[in-house]
Amino acid sequence: MISPEQLQTIADKINGQDLNETVVSGLRGEYPGVHFTYCMDDDLPNNEPLLEGAGFNLYLVDGREHCLRITDNYENASGIVIAEVIGE
């Protein structure tokens, strides 16, 4: 489970940083029970982020049925996708 407060705290930590694998690796170390994925936001078409930040969106991942999927259910979430948004 990932709480809304935890997601906001993670967003606050990311805000203002240049997103890269080092940032994501640091989050993995700080939140060992949460699976983090880093990608570009346009890799997630037809999905609505749960939280939008400056230059990034956050999505929750549910992996309960051996197949990962984007979810809006905090109780079933086991991971977070950090999706970088590049301005056009």
Short mmCIF file of C-alpha atoms in Angstrom, two decimals:
data_model
loop_
_atom_site.label_atom_id
_atom_site.label_comp_id
_atom_site.label_asym_id
_atom_site.label_seq_id
_atom_site.Cartn_x
_atom_site.Cartn_y
_atom_site.Cartn_z
CA MET A 1 0.00 0.00 0.00
CA ILE A 2 1.10 3.51 -0.81
CA SER A 3 -0.65 6.37 0.95
CA PRO A 4 -1.62 9.68 -0.63
CA GLU A 5 0.66 11.39 1.89
CA GLN A 6 3.59 9.17 0.89
CA LEU A 7 3.00 9.94 -2.79
CA GLN A 8 2.96 13.68 -2.01
CA THR A 9 6.18 13.38 0.01
CA ILE A 10 7.85 11.62 -2.91
CA ALA A 11 6.61 14.32 -5.29
CA ASP A 12 8.02 16.99 -2.97
CA LYS A 13 11.42 15.24 -3.02
CA ILE A 14 11.43 15.06 -6.82
CA ASN A 15 10.21 18.62 -7.37
CA GLY A 16 12.95 20.92 -8.62
CA GLN A 17 15.39 18.12 -9.47
CA ASP A 18 16.52 17.02 -12.91
CA LEU A 19 14.99 13.57 -13.24
CA ASN A 20 17.43 10.75 -13.89
CA GLU A 21 18.30 7.27 -12.65
CA THR A 22 20.27 8.71 -9.72
CA VAL A 23 17.15 10.39 -8.33
CA VAL A 24 15.14 7.20 -8.80
CA SER A 25 17.88 5.08 -7.23
CA GLY A 26 17.87 7.37 -4.19
CA LEU A 27 14.11 6.89 -3.80
CA ARG A 28 14.53 3.12 -4.07
CA GLY A 29 17.01 3.26 -1.21
CA GLU A 30 14.75 5.45 0.90
CA TYR A 31 11.58 3.42 0.23
CA PRO A 32 12.75 -0.21 -0.01
CA GLY A 33 9.23 -1.68 -0.10
CA VAL A 34 8.14 0.41 -3.09
CA HIS A 35 8.99 -0.45 -6.69
CA PHE A 36 9.98 2.64 -8.70
CA THR A 37 9.96 2.93 -12.48
CA TYR A 38 11.25 5.90 -14.46
CA CYS A 39 10.07 6.67 -17.99
CA MET A 40 8.83 9.44 -20.21
CA ASP A 41 5.21 10.51 -19.74
CA ASP A 42 4.34 9.88 -23.37
CA ASP A 43 5.18 6.19 -22.73
CA LEU A 44 1.92 6.02 -20.75
CA PRO A 45 -0.80 6.99 -23.23
CA ASN A 46 -4.44 6.93 -22.13
CA ASN A 47 -3.56 7.05 -18.42
CA GLU A 48 -4.29 9.84 -15.96
CA PRO A 49 -1.59 10.63 -13.39
CA LEU A 50 -2.57 10.71 -9.74
CA LEU A 51 -0.20 13.56 -9.08
CA GLU A 52 1.26 16.16 -11.44
CA GLY A 53 4.45 18.01 -10.62
CA ALA A 54 6.77 20.45 -12.35
CA GLY A 55 8.16 18.36 -15.19
CA PHE A 56 6.84 15.01 -14.01
CA ASN A 57 3.72 12.96 -13.35
CA LEU A 58 3.28 10.17 -10.82
CA TYR A 59 1.26 7.02 -11.41
CA LEU A 60 0.57 4.09 -9.10
CA VAL A 61 1.28 0.50 -10.12
CA ASP A 62 -0.66 -2.59 -9.02
CA GLY A 63 1.24 -5.86 -9.41
CA ARG A 64 -1.00 -8.25 -7.49
CA GLU A 65 -2.00 -10.48 -10.38
CA HIS A 66 1.50 -11.14 -11.77
CA CYS A 67 0.91 -8.45 -14.39
CA LEU A 68 1.70 -4.82 -13.70
CA ARG A 69 -0.94 -2.22 -14.42
CA ILE A 70 -1.57 1.44 -13.68
CA THR A 71 -4.10 1.96 -10.90
CA ASP A 72 -5.69 4.76 -8.91
CA ASN A 73 -6.21 2.48 -5.90
CA TYR A 74 -3.72 3.40 -3.16
CA GLU A 75 -4.44 0.23 -1.14
CA ASN A 76 -3.46 -2.05 -4.03
CA ALA A 77 -0.45 -0.05 -5.15
CA SER A 78 2.99 -1.59 -4.82
CA GLY A 79 4.92 0.80 -7.01
CA ILE A 80 5.19 4.26 -8.48
CA VAL A 81 5.95 5.32 -12.02
CA ILE A 82 7.85 8.59 -12.23
CA ALA A 83 7.09 9.87 -15.72
CA GLU A 84 9.12 12.80 -16.97
CA VAL A 85 7.19 15.45 -18.90
CA ILE A 86 9.15 17.29 -21.56
CA GLY A 87 7.65 20.61 -22.65
CA GLU A 88 7.13 21.06 -26.36
#
